[in-house]
Amino acid sequence: MLREEIQLMWKAAAVLLGAALPLILLGKAVTSVCLISGILFGLLATKGTSLRSTVTYLLGSNVFRMLIAVYVAFSFSAAFGIDRAYAMEQLLQLFGLGLGGILLYIVIREMPSRDVQILLRTLAVATIFVMTLSLVDAFLNDQRLSQALHGDNWEHRDRLNFMSTSLAVILPFFWAWLIKKDQEQEVLAHSFALPVAVGSFWVIFVCGGRAGWISGTVAALIFLWLAGTRHQFTLHGRHWLLSIFVVAIGPLLYGLARGMDTLVSRINPAMEKFGPGSGRLDIWEFAMSKIPENPVFGIGLNSFRKLSFDGVELASTMHPHNFVLQLLLETGIVGFAAVAAVALYVLYIFWKYAQGNLYGVAALCSYLAFWVGSLANTSIFHEWWLLFLIVPSLIGMRVGWSEQTHAR
């Protein structure tokens, strides 16, 4: 294959992978096509010797071994589940997702540095694009635009909620990219980095979704703290006062987009339609009551919906809306312990990366945003939401590495 063709393939892979997650606004199919196409282009561009080295490194890594343990634990959960056929189907889907994650890891690790920068630039541009679309959709409520973005859910008040947590995971990389460009003295970045970063944080609130509000705020505060203490991102007392103002304005913007009555109902639990937390407390209480039925291996992957709800009125019977309760209920103590071990180990890696590299800070904050958001978000086993753990983590593994960190 000609060198020019290989370079073109790497550029195509970088653009597609960078745009994939932000374009979730246009539909899960768009994100899937971008990821699959980007992986294929990247695999076609890889070299033999380097590829073998990457595969050897992967198979010998601690994270890979721990993920194998997680899959084995989930297999026991499926085998002892209340609906084994359904649980095995979910296990097979996780296997396919894991295989895709391995291929994506190979592509990102093999990708030349200049193309990694293209990936980050594309992620930033795509993020600006979807934030603009989200703002237009939230404030204008244009029927044609909303139908194009959300289909049959276009009239739903909470149609943009999923973008709130999605952006909370993506934005730390966007903020790091803006700071890097500012530090490189790029004119546009120097002039607009701060207002664009603040505006991006506000978009999380405009989209709605309290899980996104909390996870985005946690990510932003940790990002500011680590960037200021580890990477010469100067912050004075007035900046921290400004950050308090920025956080306070966020819910107000949501009220302007959705109506102040809606804002009051979101803030005041007494006005919730299904009880406090949109019925989450009732769902959590029900999930906790079912954990003792099979505390060791759980009831099976994604099997909350298979439980009997006779005489129980819940806002949702699809999943517990909390990853801790879902893992304990559906995979038992064994599955929860396996996931907790790998999650904490990766957290340790990203913490080390954050000490030496601004993108390491982004990786850490993105990772924390995912887990914090998952405390009250969708099912931890939904493929689209798992992509927001897998893809940013793999990008973070690549761009967050520095000479000061050698965690494997």
Tab-separated table of C-alpha atoms in Angstrom:
chain	number	residue	atom	x	y	z
A	1	MET	CA	0.000	0.000	0.000
A	2	LEU	CA	1.314	3.452	-0.910
A	3	ARG	CA	2.418	5.765	1.874
A	4	GLU	CA	-0.032	8.438	0.721
A	5	GLU	CA	-2.899	5.949	0.933
A	6	ILE	CA	-1.924	4.953	4.474
A	7	GLN	CA	-1.780	8.591	5.560
A	8	LEU	CA	-5.191	9.225	4.018
A	9	MET	CA	-6.656	6.238	5.863
A	10	TRP	CA	-5.232	7.439	9.181
A	11	LYS	CA	-6.732	10.877	8.622
A	12	ALA	CA	-10.108	9.354	7.791
A	13	ALA	CA	-9.935	7.174	10.919
A	14	ALA	CA	-9.017	10.171	13.072
A	15	VAL	CA	-11.883	12.296	11.742
A	16	LEU	CA	-14.480	9.543	12.103
A	17	LEU	CA	-13.397	8.531	15.608
A	18	GLY	CA	-13.197	12.129	16.772
A	19	ALA	CA	-16.695	12.951	15.527
A	20	ALA	CA	-18.375	9.739	16.710
A	21	LEU	CA	-19.371	10.531	20.301
A	22	PRO	CA	-20.495	14.151	19.854
A	23	LEU	CA	-22.682	13.103	16.918
A	24	ILE	CA	-24.790	10.953	19.247
A	25	LEU	CA	-27.209	13.890	19.009
A	26	LEU	CA	-27.901	12.851	15.405
A	27	GLY	CA	-28.670	9.298	16.486
A	28	LYS	CA	-27.002	6.193	17.838
A	29	ALA	CA	-26.715	4.835	14.299
A	30	VAL	CA	-24.557	7.805	13.264
A	31	THR	CA	-22.213	7.225	16.201
A	32	SER	CA	-22.010	3.496	15.431
A	33	VAL	CA	-21.261	4.065	11.742
A	34	CYS	CA	-18.540	6.600	12.576
A	35	LEU	CA	-16.896	4.274	15.090
A	36	ILE	CA	-17.045	1.169	12.899
A	37	SER	CA	-15.795	3.046	9.837
A	38	GLY	CA	-13.015	4.708	11.824
A	39	ILE	CA	-11.881	1.376	13.244
A	40	LEU	CA	-11.862	-0.237	9.793
A	41	PHE	CA	-9.848	2.591	8.250
A	42	GLY	CA	-7.401	2.462	11.154
A	43	LEU	CA	-6.944	-1.316	10.937
A	44	LEU	CA	-6.270	-1.087	7.204
A	45	ALA	CA	-3.542	1.481	7.901
A	46	THR	CA	-1.718	-0.461	10.638
A	47	LYS	CA	1.708	-1.989	10.132
A	48	GLY	CA	2.650	-5.607	10.816
A	49	THR	CA	5.539	-5.313	13.269
A	50	SER	CA	4.033	-2.468	15.255
A	51	LEU	CA	0.650	-4.199	15.298
A	52	ARG	CA	2.134	-7.359	16.816
A	53	SER	CA	3.791	-5.249	19.502
A	54	THR	CA	0.480	-3.570	20.362
A	55	VAL	CA	-1.371	-6.892	20.577
A	56	THR	CA	1.367	-8.350	22.800
A	57	TYR	CA	1.200	-5.321	25.083
A	58	LEU	CA	-2.593	-5.548	25.283
A	59	LEU	CA	-2.656	-9.253	26.131
A	60	GLY	CA	-0.075	-8.740	28.875
A	61	SER	CA	-1.706	-5.699	30.447
A	62	ASN	CA	-3.320	-5.758	33.869
A	63	VAL	CA	-6.441	-4.021	32.612
A	64	PHE	CA	-7.038	-6.710	29.984
A	65	ARG	CA	-6.689	-9.497	32.558
A	66	MET	CA	-9.085	-7.717	34.906
A	67	LEU	CA	-11.627	-7.245	32.111
A	68	ILE	CA	-11.479	-10.981	31.416
A	69	ALA	CA	-12.306	-11.532	35.084
A	70	VAL	CA	-15.275	-9.146	34.753
A	71	TYR	CA	-16.578	-11.098	31.757
A	72	VAL	CA	-16.238	-14.396	33.606
A	73	ALA	CA	-18.164	-12.923	36.555
A	74	PHE	CA	-20.881	-11.716	34.192
A	75	SER	CA	-21.040	-15.197	32.647
A	76	PHE	CA	-21.844	-16.691	36.052
A	77	SER	CA	-24.480	-14.004	36.513
A	78	ALA	CA	-26.091	-14.920	33.200
A	79	ALA	CA	-25.948	-18.643	34.012
A	80	PHE	CA	-27.751	-18.127	37.342
A	81	GLY	CA	-30.119	-15.422	36.067
A	82	ILE	CA	-33.907	-15.449	36.261
A	83	ASP	CA	-34.110	-15.416	32.443
A	84	ARG	CA	-30.974	-17.193	31.235
A	85	ALA	CA	-31.666	-16.873	27.512
A	86	TYR	CA	-32.135	-13.107	27.786
A	87	ALA	CA	-29.083	-12.696	30.053
A	88	MET	CA	-26.927	-14.746	27.665
A	89	GLU	CA	-28.079	-12.508	24.806
A	90	GLN	CA	-26.968	-9.459	26.802
A	91	LEU	CA	-23.657	-11.191	27.551
A	92	LEU	CA	-23.115	-11.815	23.838
A	93	GLN	CA	-23.751	-8.139	23.093
A	94	LEU	CA	-21.167	-7.178	25.706
A	95	PHE	CA	-18.723	-9.569	24.045
A	96	GLY	CA	-19.228	-7.814	20.708
A	97	LEU	CA	-18.784	-4.435	22.367
A	98	GLY	CA	-15.629	-5.655	24.082
A	99	LEU	CA	-14.220	-6.960	20.806
A	100	GLY	CA	-14.893	-3.581	19.227
A	101	GLY	CA	-13.131	-1.934	22.176
A	102	ILE	CA	-10.049	-4.107	21.608
A	103	LEU	CA	-9.927	-3.156	17.924
A	104	LEU	CA	-10.396	0.508	18.822
A	105	TYR	CA	-7.548	0.262	21.338
A	106	ILE	CA	-5.277	-1.146	18.622
A	107	VAL	CA	-6.233	1.641	16.202
A	108	ILE	CA	-5.748	4.468	18.709
A	109	ARG	CA	-2.422	3.098	19.977
A	110	GLU	CA	-1.155	2.614	16.412
A	111	MET	CA	-2.385	6.006	15.213
A	112	PRO	CA	0.453	8.474	14.420
A	113	SER	CA	0.700	11.465	16.759
A	114	ARG	CA	-0.210	13.989	14.068
A	115	ASP	CA	-3.430	12.081	13.393
A	116	VAL	CA	-4.215	11.892	17.102
A	117	GLN	CA	-4.174	15.689	17.016
A	118	ILE	CA	-6.620	15.562	14.097
A	119	LEU	CA	-8.841	13.288	16.207
A	120	LEU	CA	-8.841	15.799	19.062
A	121	ARG	CA	-9.468	18.714	16.714
A	122	THR	CA	-12.374	16.872	15.106
A	123	LEU	CA	-13.806	16.042	18.525
A	124	ALA	CA	-13.644	19.748	19.421
A	125	VAL	CA	-15.275	20.905	16.174
A	126	ALA	CA	-17.987	18.238	16.371
A	127	THR	CA	-18.651	19.176	19.995
A	128	ILE	CA	-19.137	22.835	19.035
A	129	PHE	CA	-21.469	21.734	16.245
A	130	VAL	CA	-23.715	19.583	18.458
A	131	MET	CA	-23.725	22.149	21.269
A	132	THR	CA	-24.990	24.738	18.788
A	133	LEU	CA	-27.686	22.356	17.547
A	134	SER	CA	-28.675	21.564	21.132
A	135	LEU	CA	-29.026	25.239	22.022
A	136	VAL	CA	-31.105	25.950	18.930
A	137	ASP	CA	-33.328	22.954	19.652
A	138	ALA	CA	-33.747	23.869	23.327
A	139	PHE	CA	-34.580	27.549	22.842
A	140	LEU	CA	-36.405	27.637	19.510
A	141	ASN	CA	-38.379	24.371	19.810
A	142	ASP	CA	-38.576	24.236	16.030
A	143	GLN	CA	-40.728	21.288	15.015
A	144	ARG	CA	-38.740	20.288	11.940
A	145	LEU	CA	-35.385	20.441	13.707
A	146	SER	CA	-36.671	18.595	16.774
A	147	GLN	CA	-38.254	15.877	14.637
A	148	ALA	CA	-35.033	15.475	12.676
A	149	LEU	CA	-33.026	15.074	15.886
A	150	HIS	CA	-35.427	13.114	18.084
A	151	GLY	CA	-38.016	11.464	15.856
A	152	ASP	CA	-41.232	10.618	17.689
A	153	ASN	CA	-39.893	12.111	20.941
A	154	TRP	CA	-39.563	15.581	19.467
A	155	GLU	CA	-42.299	17.054	21.696
A	156	HIS	CA	-40.950	15.514	24.890
A	157	ARG	CA	-39.777	18.051	27.451
A	158	ASP	CA	-36.735	15.952	28.362
A	159	ARG	CA	-35.676	15.051	24.827
A	160	LEU	CA	-32.181	16.515	25.325
A	161	ASN	CA	-31.520	14.992	28.757
A	162	PHE	CA	-29.204	12.321	27.368
A	163	MET	CA	-26.994	15.022	25.855
A	164	SER	CA	-26.398	16.479	29.297
A	165	THR	CA	-24.497	13.442	30.597
A	166	SER	CA	-22.968	12.821	27.184
A	167	LEU	CA	-21.462	16.304	27.094
A	168	ALA	CA	-20.292	15.974	30.702
A	169	VAL	CA	-18.116	13.056	29.545
A	170	ILE	CA	-16.896	14.702	26.318
A	171	LEU	CA	-16.222	18.268	27.450
A	172	PRO	CA	-13.084	17.693	29.591
A	173	PHE	CA	-11.200	16.783	26.399
A	174	PHE	CA	-12.678	19.868	24.731
A	175	TRP	CA	-11.523	22.082	27.606
A	176	ALA	CA	-8.028	20.585	27.517
A	177	TRP	CA	-7.874	21.159	23.761
A	178	LEU	CA	-8.891	24.823	24.184
A	179	ILE	CA	-6.223	25.392	26.851
A	180	LYS	CA	-3.572	23.713	24.716
A	181	LYS	CA	-4.422	25.930	21.763
A	182	ASP	CA	-4.385	28.979	24.005
A	183	GLN	CA	-0.966	27.998	25.353
A	184	GLU	CA	0.251	27.580	21.776
A	185	GLN	CA	-0.729	31.233	21.200
A	186	GLU	CA	-3.333	30.535	18.541
A	187	VAL	CA	-5.173	33.809	18.027
A	188	LEU	CA	-8.752	32.505	18.018
A	189	ALA	CA	-8.158	30.250	21.001
A	190	HIS	CA	-6.528	33.070	22.973
A	191	SER	CA	-9.543	35.307	22.352
A	192	PHE	CA	-12.389	32.831	22.722
A	193	ALA	CA	-11.145	29.913	24.846
A	194	LEU	CA	-12.622	31.167	28.134
A	195	PRO	CA	-16.094	32.217	26.889
A	196	VAL	CA	-16.416	29.071	24.775
A	197	ALA	CA	-15.417	26.865	27.734
A	198	VAL	CA	-17.922	28.616	30.020
A	199	GLY	CA	-20.597	28.422	27.346
A	200	SER	CA	-19.979	24.708	26.861
A	201	PHE	CA	-20.540	24.146	30.574
A	202	TRP	CA	-23.832	26.016	30.389
A	203	VAL	CA	-25.001	23.818	27.505
A	204	ILE	CA	-24.960	20.864	29.928
A	205	PHE	CA	-27.600	22.684	31.994
A	206	VAL	CA	-29.644	23.841	29.021
A	207	CYS	CA	-29.942	20.245	27.811
A	208	GLY	CA	-31.423	19.261	31.166
A	209	GLY	CA	-30.877	16.094	33.133
A	210	ARG	CA	-29.764	16.476	36.724
A	211	ALA	CA	-27.343	13.567	36.413
A	212	GLY	CA	-25.565	15.613	33.744
A	213	TRP	CA	-25.692	18.765	35.858
A	214	ILE	CA	-23.977	17.044	38.781
A	215	SER	CA	-21.457	15.023	36.759
A	216	GLY	CA	-20.582	18.056	34.611
A	217	THR	CA	-20.061	20.226	37.683
A	218	VAL	CA	-17.868	17.582	39.335
A	219	ALA	CA	-15.806	17.227	36.154
A	220	ALA	CA	-15.410	21.004	35.775
A	221	LEU	CA	-14.340	21.606	39.376
A	222	ILE	CA	-11.813	18.765	39.376
A	223	PHE	CA	-10.519	19.913	35.989
A	224	LEU	CA	-9.986	23.464	37.277
A	225	TRP	CA	-8.296	22.212	40.450
A	226	LEU	CA	-5.875	19.848	38.712
A	227	ALA	CA	-5.168	22.174	35.784
A	228	GLY	CA	-4.443	24.982	38.242
A	229	THR	CA	-2.275	22.975	40.657
A	230	ARG	CA	-0.446	20.699	38.220
A	231	HIS	CA	-0.260	22.398	34.831
A	232	GLN	CA	0.346	26.119	35.248
A	233	PHE	CA	-3.240	27.068	34.515
A	234	THR	CA	-3.349	30.154	36.673
A	235	LEU	CA	-6.412	30.524	38.867
A	236	HIS	CA	-6.887	33.308	41.390
A	237	GLY	CA	-9.562	33.883	44.002
A	238	ARG	CA	-11.662	35.888	41.570
A	239	HIS	CA	-11.692	32.960	39.169
A	240	TRP	CA	-13.141	30.655	41.830
A	241	LEU	CA	-15.770	33.292	42.605
A	242	LEU	CA	-16.523	33.451	38.894
A	243	SER	CA	-16.887	29.658	38.821
A	244	ILE	CA	-19.569	29.870	41.531
A	245	PHE	CA	-21.405	32.442	39.396
A	246	VAL	CA	-21.068	30.227	36.319
A	247	VAL	CA	-22.544	27.227	38.153
A	248	ALA	CA	-25.408	29.323	39.512
A	249	ILE	CA	-26.346	30.632	36.066
A	250	GLY	CA	-26.649	27.111	34.627
A	251	PRO	CA	-30.076	26.196	36.107
A	252	LEU	CA	-31.395	29.653	35.206
A	253	LEU	CA	-30.584	29.022	31.555
A	254	TYR	CA	-32.456	25.718	31.785
A	255	GLY	CA	-35.431	27.655	33.127
A	256	LEU	CA	-35.265	30.092	30.218
A	257	ALA	CA	-35.231	27.194	27.758
A	258	ARG	CA	-37.873	24.972	29.396
A	259	GLY	CA	-39.871	27.457	31.447
A	260	MET	CA	-39.454	28.554	35.041
A	261	ASP	CA	-42.208	26.244	36.261
A	262	THR	CA	-40.254	23.307	34.889
A	263	LEU	CA	-37.093	24.560	36.573
A	264	VAL	CA	-38.870	24.840	39.929
A	265	SER	CA	-40.243	21.310	39.572
A	266	ARG	CA	-36.749	19.987	38.801
A	267	ILE	CA	-35.223	21.710	41.813
A	268	ASN	CA	-38.088	21.075	44.257
A	269	PRO	CA	-38.517	17.289	44.838
A	270	ALA	CA	-41.974	17.854	46.300
A	271	MET	CA	-43.223	18.822	42.828
A	272	GLU	CA	-41.901	15.715	41.054
A	273	LYS	CA	-44.478	13.861	38.986
A	274	PHE	CA	-43.386	10.437	40.222
A	275	GLY	CA	-42.133	11.457	43.644
A	276	PRO	CA	-38.659	12.659	44.683
A	277	GLY	CA	-36.028	12.330	41.957
A	278	SER	CA	-38.581	11.541	39.217
A	279	GLY	CA	-39.388	8.356	41.090
A	280	ARG	CA	-35.774	7.275	41.398
A	281	LEU	CA	-35.981	6.787	45.176
A	282	ASP	CA	-38.856	4.321	44.761
A	283	ILE	CA	-36.950	2.474	42.033
A	284	TRP	CA	-33.815	2.304	44.164
A	285	GLU	CA	-35.769	1.036	47.167
A	286	PHE	CA	-37.365	-1.684	45.041
A	287	ALA	CA	-33.981	-2.697	43.561
A	288	MET	CA	-32.404	-2.930	47.018
A	289	SER	CA	-35.249	-5.143	48.211
A	290	LYS	CA	-34.496	-7.622	45.391
A	291	ILE	CA	-30.722	-7.873	45.885
A	292	PRO	CA	-30.965	-10.552	48.639
A	293	GLU	CA	-32.737	-12.917	46.204
A	294	ASN	CA	-29.374	-13.809	44.633
A	295	PRO	CA	-26.663	-11.747	46.340
A	296	VAL	CA	-23.677	-13.725	45.009
A	297	PHE	CA	-24.238	-13.842	41.226
A	298	GLY	CA	-27.282	-11.618	40.737
A	299	ILE	CA	-30.429	-12.056	38.665
A	300	GLY	CA	-28.762	-11.729	35.252
A	301	LEU	CA	-27.475	-8.931	33.029
A	302	ASN	CA	-30.028	-6.192	32.339
A	303	SER	CA	-32.720	-8.365	33.939
A	304	PHE	CA	-34.318	-5.769	36.217
A	305	ARG	CA	-37.075	-5.549	33.614
A	306	LYS	CA	-37.698	-9.292	34.026
A	307	LEU	CA	-38.704	-8.968	37.665
A	308	SER	CA	-42.328	-9.122	38.795
A	309	PHE	CA	-43.788	-5.682	39.450
A	310	ASP	CA	-47.238	-6.822	40.570
A	311	GLY	CA	-48.664	-4.354	43.063
A	312	VAL	CA	-45.712	-1.991	42.610
A	313	GLU	CA	-46.006	1.319	40.780
A	314	LEU	CA	-42.655	2.619	39.546
A	315	ALA	CA	-41.730	5.433	37.173
A	316	SER	CA	-39.569	2.978	35.224
A	317	THR	CA	-39.342	-0.819	35.154
A	318	MET	CA	-36.461	-1.020	32.665
A	319	HIS	CA	-33.424	-0.587	34.938
A	320	PRO	CA	-32.555	0.740	38.426
A	321	HIS	CA	-31.141	4.087	37.188
A	322	ASN	CA	-28.079	3.575	39.398
A	323	PHE	CA	-25.034	1.574	38.330
A	324	VAL	CA	-24.143	0.457	41.880
A	325	LEU	CA	-27.587	-0.985	42.548
A	326	GLN	CA	-27.801	-2.419	39.035
A	327	LEU	CA	-24.491	-4.247	39.343
A	328	LEU	CA	-25.311	-5.572	42.812
A	329	LEU	CA	-28.790	-6.700	41.709
A	330	GLU	CA	-27.967	-8.066	38.260
A	331	THR	CA	-24.382	-9.354	38.681
A	332	GLY	CA	-24.221	-9.870	42.428
A	333	ILE	CA	-21.336	-9.266	44.778
A	334	VAL	CA	-18.957	-11.136	42.459
A	335	GLY	CA	-19.752	-9.000	39.411
A	336	PHE	CA	-19.782	-5.766	41.395
A	337	ALA	CA	-16.395	-6.558	42.978
A	338	ALA	CA	-14.868	-7.363	39.563
A	339	VAL	CA	-16.140	-4.117	38.017
A	340	ALA	CA	-15.080	-2.088	41.068
A	341	ALA	CA	-11.551	-3.527	40.877
A	342	VAL	CA	-11.006	-2.593	37.232
A	343	ALA	CA	-12.746	0.783	37.655
A	344	LEU	CA	-10.520	1.748	40.583
A	345	TYR	CA	-7.397	0.529	38.802
A	346	VAL	CA	-8.147	2.642	35.721
A	347	LEU	CA	-8.934	5.568	38.028
A	348	TYR	CA	-5.462	5.119	39.554
A	349	ILE	CA	-3.889	5.128	36.085
A	350	PHE	CA	-5.697	8.298	35.063
A	351	TRP	CA	-4.815	9.960	38.357
A	352	LYS	CA	-1.143	9.342	37.576
A	353	TYR	CA	-1.610	10.613	34.037
A	354	ALA	CA	-3.257	13.754	35.388
A	355	GLN	CA	-0.088	14.655	37.265
A	356	GLY	CA	1.982	14.966	34.100
A	357	ASN	CA	-0.299	15.836	31.212
A	358	LEU	CA	-3.275	18.151	30.726
A	359	TYR	CA	-5.004	15.536	28.605
A	360	GLY	CA	-4.485	13.169	31.523
A	361	VAL	CA	-6.568	15.602	33.570
A	362	ALA	CA	-9.214	15.476	30.846
A	363	ALA	CA	-9.176	11.671	30.861
A	364	LEU	CA	-9.601	11.581	34.643
A	365	CYS	CA	-12.441	14.131	34.654
A	366	SER	CA	-14.227	12.429	31.761
A	367	TYR	CA	-13.929	9.085	33.536
A	368	LEU	CA	-15.301	10.495	36.784
A	369	ALA	CA	-18.131	12.242	34.912
A	370	PHE	CA	-19.230	8.889	33.481
A	371	TRP	CA	-19.380	7.152	36.852
A	372	VAL	CA	-20.977	10.091	38.657
A	373	GLY	CA	-23.580	10.428	35.894
A	374	SER	CA	-24.242	6.682	36.059
A	375	LEU	CA	-25.403	7.058	39.657
A	376	ALA	CA	-28.734	8.349	38.332
A	377	ASN	CA	-28.580	7.819	34.587
A	378	THR	CA	-29.524	5.072	32.142
A	379	SER	CA	-28.648	1.366	32.344
A	380	ILE	CA	-24.926	0.666	32.745
A	381	PHE	CA	-25.367	-2.108	30.157
A	382	HIS	CA	-26.817	0.054	27.393
A	383	GLU	CA	-24.345	-0.123	24.517
A	384	TRP	CA	-24.544	3.575	23.646
A	385	TRP	CA	-23.772	4.624	27.219
A	386	LEU	CA	-20.915	2.119	27.564
A	387	LEU	CA	-19.369	3.736	24.484
A	388	PHE	CA	-19.036	6.897	26.564
A	389	LEU	CA	-16.870	4.901	28.954
A	390	ILE	CA	-14.866	2.898	26.419
A	391	VAL	CA	-14.026	5.507	23.775
A	392	PRO	CA	-12.967	8.409	26.079
A	393	SER	CA	-11.001	5.964	28.254
A	394	LEU	CA	-9.059	4.638	25.266
A	395	ILE	CA	-8.443	8.144	23.950
A	396	GLY	CA	-7.345	9.133	27.454
A	397	MET	CA	-4.969	6.163	27.610
A	398	ARG	CA	-3.276	7.448	24.467
A	399	VAL	CA	-3.204	11.222	24.902
A	400	GLY	CA	-2.969	11.192	28.692
A	401	TRP	CA	0.257	9.214	28.825
A	402	SER	CA	3.417	11.164	29.665
A	403	GLU	CA	7.001	10.366	30.565
A	404	GLN	CA	6.177	10.980	34.223
A	405	THR	CA	3.695	8.085	34.289
A	406	HIS	CA	4.334	4.462	33.547
A	407	ALA	CA	1.223	2.726	34.854
A	408	ARG	CA	0.154	-0.144	32.712
